[in-house]
């Protein structure tokens, strides 16, 4: 194959690939080809996306638009795609066009509050009774179960006391964003725990030699206690096997939470 044929094939291949790539279309002259985080807040475009980073609109058909949304989830960038009709895209475009142009001062003000809003949202989403680890600015780590979050104060039940920590004094927070369910091992854990309860009851019966009616009574009690222990064990396994989420902010960012 000579150079001319090579370049011809390369050109045709490149043209084919480009032809298959959807065109990026601007939502509005006020935001350009890419909607950034400040524009999203200012124009109220995707209010339902937490940690919004950017968005681009692609025309994939005659009347179909796909939005590629990049969002930050605990320091990790993720991508979400949405489909919308041409009519919905035009409505969203009009929504942006009728609003004033975003200024540099607007951007700076929004940028200062983005971290604050995200932090508050994340902390308030942590359910009560979840076990978390808080690292204080001083380096001290506090481990305990969440009792409640009120007025930007987190109350934790530690093994020896109840501690209340202002969120602006945190250097980092470790918790489990979601507790996964493992239904495949549920029956196994319940059965093993119930069997363990029966075995303990039998050991007790051998040691005490009670009447026949008490023997069955202790077996029943052992089965019930074993089943209850199985429920607690199953919940503990679900929690332990769930991935941990680490969330940290700089001292400057946390200082903004005092106000």
JSON list of C-alpha atoms in Angstrom, two decimals, residues 116 249-257:
[
{"chain": "A", "resi": 116, "resn": "UNK", "atom": "CA", "xyz": [-21.30, 25.30, 51.41]},
{"chain": "A", "resi": 249, "resn": "UNK", "atom": "CA", "xyz": [-12.90, 19.92, 53.10]},
{"chain": "A", "resi": 250, "resn": "UNK", "atom": "CA", "xyz": [-10.17, 22.49, 53.55]},
{"chain": "A", "resi": 251, "resn": "UNK", "atom": "CA", "xyz": [-10.17, 24.73, 56.66]},
{"chain": "A", "resi": 252, "resn": "UNK", "atom": "CA", "xyz": [-11.10, 27.70, 54.46]},
{"chain": "A", "resi": 253, "resn": "UNK", "atom": "CA", "xyz": [-14.17, 25.89, 53.15]},
{"chain": "A", "resi": 254, "resn": "UNK", "atom": "CA", "xyz": [-15.26, 24.79, 56.60]},
{"chain": "A", "resi": 255, "resn": "UNK", "atom": "CA", "xyz": [-14.93, 28.33, 57.97]},
{"chain": "A", "resi": 256, "resn": "UNK", "atom": "CA", "xyz": [-17.72, 29.39, 55.60]},
{"chain": "A", "resi": 257, "resn": "UNK", "atom": "CA", "xyz": [-20.09, 27.04, 57.44]}
]
